Structure formats: C-alpha cells, structure tokens
Short mmCIF file of N, CA and C in Angstrom, two decimals:
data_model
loop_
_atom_site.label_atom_id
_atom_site.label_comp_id
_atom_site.label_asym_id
_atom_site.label_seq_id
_atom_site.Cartn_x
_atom_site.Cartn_y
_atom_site.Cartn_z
N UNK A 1 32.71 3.26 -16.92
CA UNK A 1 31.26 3.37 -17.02
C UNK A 1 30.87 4.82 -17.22
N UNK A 2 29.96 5.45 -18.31
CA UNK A 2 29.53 6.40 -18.31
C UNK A 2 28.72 6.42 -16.85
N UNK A 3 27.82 8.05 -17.16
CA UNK A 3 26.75 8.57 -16.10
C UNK A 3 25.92 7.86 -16.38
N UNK A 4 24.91 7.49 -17.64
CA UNK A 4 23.87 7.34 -17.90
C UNK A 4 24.09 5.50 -17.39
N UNK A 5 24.86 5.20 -17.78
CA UNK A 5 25.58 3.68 -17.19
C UNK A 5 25.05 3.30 -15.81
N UNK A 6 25.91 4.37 -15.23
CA UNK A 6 25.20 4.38 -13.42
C UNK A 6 24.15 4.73 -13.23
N UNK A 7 23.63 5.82 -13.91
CA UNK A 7 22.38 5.50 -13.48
C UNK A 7 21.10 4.96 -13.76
N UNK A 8 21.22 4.19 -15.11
CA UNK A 8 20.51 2.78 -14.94
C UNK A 8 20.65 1.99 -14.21
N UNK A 9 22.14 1.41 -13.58
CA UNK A 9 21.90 0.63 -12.22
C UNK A 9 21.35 1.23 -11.46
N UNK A 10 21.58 2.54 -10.92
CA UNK A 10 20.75 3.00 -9.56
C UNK A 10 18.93 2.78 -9.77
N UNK A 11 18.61 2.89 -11.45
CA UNK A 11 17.07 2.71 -11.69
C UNK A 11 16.95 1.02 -11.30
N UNK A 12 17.40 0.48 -11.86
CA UNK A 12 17.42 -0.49 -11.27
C UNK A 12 17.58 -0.95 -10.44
N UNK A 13 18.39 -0.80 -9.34
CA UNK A 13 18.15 -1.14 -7.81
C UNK A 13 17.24 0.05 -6.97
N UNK A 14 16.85 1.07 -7.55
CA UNK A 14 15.62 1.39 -6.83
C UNK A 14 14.27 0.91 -7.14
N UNK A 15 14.33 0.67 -8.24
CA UNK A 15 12.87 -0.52 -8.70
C UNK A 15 13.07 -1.73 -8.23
N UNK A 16 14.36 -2.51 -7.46
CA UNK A 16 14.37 -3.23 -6.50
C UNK A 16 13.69 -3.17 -5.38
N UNK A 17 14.32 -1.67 -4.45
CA UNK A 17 14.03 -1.10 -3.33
C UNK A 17 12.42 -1.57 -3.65
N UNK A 18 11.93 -0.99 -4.23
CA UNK A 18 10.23 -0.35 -4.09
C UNK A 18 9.46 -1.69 -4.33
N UNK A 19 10.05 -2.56 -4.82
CA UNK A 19 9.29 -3.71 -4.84
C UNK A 19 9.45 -4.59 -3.26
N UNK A 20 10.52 -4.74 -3.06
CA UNK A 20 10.90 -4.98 -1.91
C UNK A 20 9.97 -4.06 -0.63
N UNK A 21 10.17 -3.17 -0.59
CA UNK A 21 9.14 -2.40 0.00
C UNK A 21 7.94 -3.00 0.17
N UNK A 22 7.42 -3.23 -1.13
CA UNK A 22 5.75 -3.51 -0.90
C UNK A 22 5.83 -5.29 -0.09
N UNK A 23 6.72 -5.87 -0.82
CA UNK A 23 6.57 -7.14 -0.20
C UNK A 23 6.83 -7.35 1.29
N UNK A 24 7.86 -6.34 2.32
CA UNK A 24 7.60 -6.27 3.18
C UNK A 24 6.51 -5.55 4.02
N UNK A 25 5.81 -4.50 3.46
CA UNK A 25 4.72 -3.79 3.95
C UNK A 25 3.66 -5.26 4.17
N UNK A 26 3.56 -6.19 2.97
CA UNK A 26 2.27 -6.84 3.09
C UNK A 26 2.75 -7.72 4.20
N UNK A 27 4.00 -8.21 4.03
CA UNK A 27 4.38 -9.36 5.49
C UNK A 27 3.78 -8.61 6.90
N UNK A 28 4.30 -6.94 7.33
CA UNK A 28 3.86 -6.61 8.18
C UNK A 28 2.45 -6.40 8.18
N UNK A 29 1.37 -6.13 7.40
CA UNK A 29 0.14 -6.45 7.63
C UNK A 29 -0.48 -7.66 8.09
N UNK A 30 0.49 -8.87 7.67
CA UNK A 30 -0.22 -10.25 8.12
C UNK A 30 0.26 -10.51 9.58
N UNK A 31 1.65 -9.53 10.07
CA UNK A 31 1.69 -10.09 11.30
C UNK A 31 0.64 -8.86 12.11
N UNK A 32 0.26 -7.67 11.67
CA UNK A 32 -0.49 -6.99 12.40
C UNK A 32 -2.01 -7.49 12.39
N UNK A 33 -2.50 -8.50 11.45
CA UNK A 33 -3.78 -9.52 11.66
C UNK A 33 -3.15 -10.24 12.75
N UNK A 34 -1.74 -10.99 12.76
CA UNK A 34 -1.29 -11.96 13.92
C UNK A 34 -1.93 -11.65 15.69
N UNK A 35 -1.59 -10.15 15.06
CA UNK A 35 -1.16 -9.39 16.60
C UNK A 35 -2.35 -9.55 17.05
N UNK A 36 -3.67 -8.72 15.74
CA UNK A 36 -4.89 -8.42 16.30
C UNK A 36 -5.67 -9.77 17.39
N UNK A 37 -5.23 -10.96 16.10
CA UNK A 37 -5.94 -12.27 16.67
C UNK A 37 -5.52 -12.26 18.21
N UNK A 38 -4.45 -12.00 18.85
CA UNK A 38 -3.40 -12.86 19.66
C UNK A 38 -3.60 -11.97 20.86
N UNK A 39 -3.89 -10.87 20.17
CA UNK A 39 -4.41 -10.00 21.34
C UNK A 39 -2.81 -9.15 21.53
N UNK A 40 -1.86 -9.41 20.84
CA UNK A 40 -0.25 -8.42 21.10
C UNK A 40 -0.66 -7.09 20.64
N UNK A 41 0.51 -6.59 21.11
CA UNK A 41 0.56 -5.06 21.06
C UNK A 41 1.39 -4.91 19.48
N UNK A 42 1.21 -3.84 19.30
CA UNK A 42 1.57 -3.37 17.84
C UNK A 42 3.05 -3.21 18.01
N UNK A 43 3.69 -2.42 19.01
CA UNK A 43 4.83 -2.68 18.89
C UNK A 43 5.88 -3.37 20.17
N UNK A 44 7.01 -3.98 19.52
CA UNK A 44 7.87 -4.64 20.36
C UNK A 44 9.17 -3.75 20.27
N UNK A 45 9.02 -3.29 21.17
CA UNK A 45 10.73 -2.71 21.48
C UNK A 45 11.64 -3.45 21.34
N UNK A 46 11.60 -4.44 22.42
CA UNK A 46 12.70 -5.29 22.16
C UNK A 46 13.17 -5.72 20.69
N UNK A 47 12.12 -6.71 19.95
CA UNK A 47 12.66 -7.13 18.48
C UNK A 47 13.13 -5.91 17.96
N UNK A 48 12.31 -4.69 17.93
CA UNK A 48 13.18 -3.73 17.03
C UNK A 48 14.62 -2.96 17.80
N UNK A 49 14.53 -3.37 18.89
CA UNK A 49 15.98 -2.92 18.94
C UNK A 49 17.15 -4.03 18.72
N UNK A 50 16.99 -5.42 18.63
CA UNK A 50 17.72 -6.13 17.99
C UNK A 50 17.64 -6.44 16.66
N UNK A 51 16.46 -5.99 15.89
CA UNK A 51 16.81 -5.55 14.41
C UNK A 51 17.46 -4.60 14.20
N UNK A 52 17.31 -3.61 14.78
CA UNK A 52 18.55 -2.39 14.49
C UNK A 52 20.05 -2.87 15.09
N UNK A 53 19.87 -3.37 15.87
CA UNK A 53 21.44 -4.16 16.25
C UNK A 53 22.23 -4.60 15.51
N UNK A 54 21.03 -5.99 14.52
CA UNK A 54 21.62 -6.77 13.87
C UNK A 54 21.64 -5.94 12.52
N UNK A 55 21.24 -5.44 11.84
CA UNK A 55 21.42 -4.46 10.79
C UNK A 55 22.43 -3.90 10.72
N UNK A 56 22.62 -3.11 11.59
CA UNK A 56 23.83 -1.98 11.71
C UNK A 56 25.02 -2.72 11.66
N UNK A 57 24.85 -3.88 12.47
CA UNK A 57 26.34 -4.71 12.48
C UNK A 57 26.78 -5.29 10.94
N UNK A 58 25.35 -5.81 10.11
CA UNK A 58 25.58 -6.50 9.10
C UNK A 58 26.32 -5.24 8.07
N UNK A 59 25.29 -4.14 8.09
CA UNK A 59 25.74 -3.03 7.12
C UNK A 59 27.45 -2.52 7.31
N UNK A 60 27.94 -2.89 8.72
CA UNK A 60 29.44 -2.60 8.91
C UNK A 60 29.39 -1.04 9.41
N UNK A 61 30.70 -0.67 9.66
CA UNK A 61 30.85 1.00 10.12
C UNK A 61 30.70 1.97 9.05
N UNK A 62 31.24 1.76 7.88
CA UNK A 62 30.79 3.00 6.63
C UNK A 62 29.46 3.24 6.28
N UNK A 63 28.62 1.64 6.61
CA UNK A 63 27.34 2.25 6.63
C UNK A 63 25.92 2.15 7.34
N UNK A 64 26.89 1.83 9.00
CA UNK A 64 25.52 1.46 10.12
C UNK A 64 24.47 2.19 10.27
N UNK A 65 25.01 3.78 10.28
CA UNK A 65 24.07 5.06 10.77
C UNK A 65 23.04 5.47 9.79
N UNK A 66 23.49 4.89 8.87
CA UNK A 66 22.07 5.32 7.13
C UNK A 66 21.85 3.64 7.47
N UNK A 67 21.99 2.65 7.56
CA UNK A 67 21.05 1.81 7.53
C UNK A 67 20.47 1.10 9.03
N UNK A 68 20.72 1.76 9.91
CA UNK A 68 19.95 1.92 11.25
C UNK A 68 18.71 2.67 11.39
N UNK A 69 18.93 4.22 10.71
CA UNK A 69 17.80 4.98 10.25
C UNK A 69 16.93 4.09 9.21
N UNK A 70 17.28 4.02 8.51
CA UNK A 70 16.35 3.33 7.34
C UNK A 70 15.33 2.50 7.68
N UNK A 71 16.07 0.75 8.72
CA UNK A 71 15.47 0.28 9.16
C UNK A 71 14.28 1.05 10.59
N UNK A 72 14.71 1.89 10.94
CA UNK A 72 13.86 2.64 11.94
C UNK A 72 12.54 3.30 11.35
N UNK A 73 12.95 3.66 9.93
CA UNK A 73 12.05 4.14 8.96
C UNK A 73 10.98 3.08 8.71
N UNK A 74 11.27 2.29 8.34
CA UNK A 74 10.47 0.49 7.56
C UNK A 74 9.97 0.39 8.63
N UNK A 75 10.49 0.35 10.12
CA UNK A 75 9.81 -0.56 11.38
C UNK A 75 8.56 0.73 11.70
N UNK A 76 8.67 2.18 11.91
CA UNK A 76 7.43 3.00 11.98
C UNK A 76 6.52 3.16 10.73
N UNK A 77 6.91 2.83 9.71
CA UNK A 77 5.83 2.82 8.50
C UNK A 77 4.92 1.48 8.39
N UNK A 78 5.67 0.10 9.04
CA UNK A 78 4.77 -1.21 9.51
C UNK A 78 4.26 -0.70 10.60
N UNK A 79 4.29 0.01 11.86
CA UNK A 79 3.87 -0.05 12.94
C UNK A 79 2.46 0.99 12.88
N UNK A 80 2.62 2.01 11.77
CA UNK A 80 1.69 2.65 11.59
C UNK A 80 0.28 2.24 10.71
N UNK A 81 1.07 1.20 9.50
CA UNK A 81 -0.12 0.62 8.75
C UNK A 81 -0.47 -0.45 9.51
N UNK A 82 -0.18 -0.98 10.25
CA UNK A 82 -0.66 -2.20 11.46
C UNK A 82 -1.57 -1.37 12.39
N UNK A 83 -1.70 -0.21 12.63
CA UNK A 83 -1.93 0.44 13.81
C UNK A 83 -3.51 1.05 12.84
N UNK A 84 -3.10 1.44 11.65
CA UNK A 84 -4.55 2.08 10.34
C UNK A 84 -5.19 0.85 10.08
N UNK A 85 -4.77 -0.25 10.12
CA UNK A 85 -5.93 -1.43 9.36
C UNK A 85 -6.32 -1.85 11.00
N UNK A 86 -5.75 -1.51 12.32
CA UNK A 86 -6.54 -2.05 13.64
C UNK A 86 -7.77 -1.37 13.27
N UNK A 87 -7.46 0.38 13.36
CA UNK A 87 -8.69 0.73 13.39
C UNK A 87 -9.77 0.60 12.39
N UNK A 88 -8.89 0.62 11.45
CA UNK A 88 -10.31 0.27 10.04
C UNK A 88 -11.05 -1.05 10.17
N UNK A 89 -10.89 -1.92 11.01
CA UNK A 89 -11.28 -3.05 11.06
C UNK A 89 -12.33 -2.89 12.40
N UNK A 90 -12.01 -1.76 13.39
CA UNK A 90 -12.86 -1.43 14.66
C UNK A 90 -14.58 -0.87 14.25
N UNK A 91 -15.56 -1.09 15.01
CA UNK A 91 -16.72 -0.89 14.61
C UNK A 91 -16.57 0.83 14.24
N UNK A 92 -16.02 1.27 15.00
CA UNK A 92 -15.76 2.94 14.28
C UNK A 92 -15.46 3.37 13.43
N UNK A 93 -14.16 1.93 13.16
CA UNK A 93 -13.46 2.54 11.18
C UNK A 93 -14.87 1.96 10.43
N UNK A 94 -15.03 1.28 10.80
CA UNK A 94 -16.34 1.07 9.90
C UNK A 94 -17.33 1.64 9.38
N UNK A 95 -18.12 2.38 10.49
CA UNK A 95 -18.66 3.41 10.63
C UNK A 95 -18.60 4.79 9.89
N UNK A 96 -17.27 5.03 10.35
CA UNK A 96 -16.70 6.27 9.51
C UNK A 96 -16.51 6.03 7.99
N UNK A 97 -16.02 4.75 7.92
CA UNK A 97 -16.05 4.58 6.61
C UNK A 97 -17.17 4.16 5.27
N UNK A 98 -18.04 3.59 5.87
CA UNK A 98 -19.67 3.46 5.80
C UNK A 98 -20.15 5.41 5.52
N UNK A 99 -19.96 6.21 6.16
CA UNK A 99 -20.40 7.40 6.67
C UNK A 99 -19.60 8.30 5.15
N UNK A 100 -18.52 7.78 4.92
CA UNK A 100 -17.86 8.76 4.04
C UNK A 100 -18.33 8.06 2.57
N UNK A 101 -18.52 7.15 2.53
CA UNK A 101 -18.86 5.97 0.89
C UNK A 101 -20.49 6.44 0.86
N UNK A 102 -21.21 7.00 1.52
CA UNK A 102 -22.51 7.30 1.99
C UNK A 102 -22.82 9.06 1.63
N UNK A 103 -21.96 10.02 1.88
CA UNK A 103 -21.55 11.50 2.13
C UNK A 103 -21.85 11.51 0.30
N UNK A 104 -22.61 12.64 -0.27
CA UNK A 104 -22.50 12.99 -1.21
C UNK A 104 -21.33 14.22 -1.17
N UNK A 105 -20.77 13.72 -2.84
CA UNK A 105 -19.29 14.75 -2.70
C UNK A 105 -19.59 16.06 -2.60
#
C-alpha cells in the first residue's frame, strides 16, 4: 500500500469517528432530558467506571490506556452538554438567553 493509500483509510475512518461522535452526543442529550424528567443526577460514577472497565478489557493490553482515556473523554463531553442544555432549559438560561437575542451588537 502506498502513503496516500493509508491515508485515505485513516480519512475514512475518521469521517467514521465524527459521525459516530455526533450520533452518540445526541443519544446523550436524550438521556440528559431522561435525567432532567426523573429528577437523576447528571453523573453516575458507577456506570462510568464499568464502561471504562468494560472498554479497556474489550480494546485488550496494546490498547486499554488510549481507549480508557478516550472513553473518559466522550463520558465528560456528554456530561457537560447534559449539564449546558440543564441550564439552558432553567428560567435563567432563558433569561440570559432572551437578554443576549435582545442586546444590540
């Protein structure tokens, strides 16, 4: 295989990655509506430390420690946009956001 060879696969499985990405970002938004309804907390220790469990084990030893991080990465980037649409949805994000659509530039 040439260079340019490889790295059309790598374009291609990172235009995987990034799609993948978004489709899990939106799953974690619908469980952070779950949470809001249910009255749960944004985050669970527990599940995420047996997602990183089960990850690391699946990824094997050559590559637990980059895909332990990774997943640690995905689980604070859901926990944070779950945590931005609580408040945008609070009479304050509202407010503020009402206040800035209102603000001449």
């Amino acid at each position: 295989m040439t260079i340019e060879e490889l790295r059309t696969e790598i374009d291609r499985i990172d235009n995987e990655i990034v799609r993948l990405y978004g489709e899990r970002m939106e799953t974690a938004r619908k469980i952070g509506e779950y949470k809001r309804e249910h009255h749960l907390p944004v985050l669970d220790s527990e599940r995420e430390r047996e997602l990183l469990n089960r990850v690391g084990e699946k990824a094997g030893e050559a590559h637990e420690h980059g895909v332990r991080a990774l997943f640690g990465f995905l689980m604070a980037q859901s926990r944070t946009n779950q945590m931005l649409a609580e408040r945008e949805e609070s009479n304050l994000g509202r407010m503020i956001r009402k206040s800035l659509e209102e603000t001449p530039q």
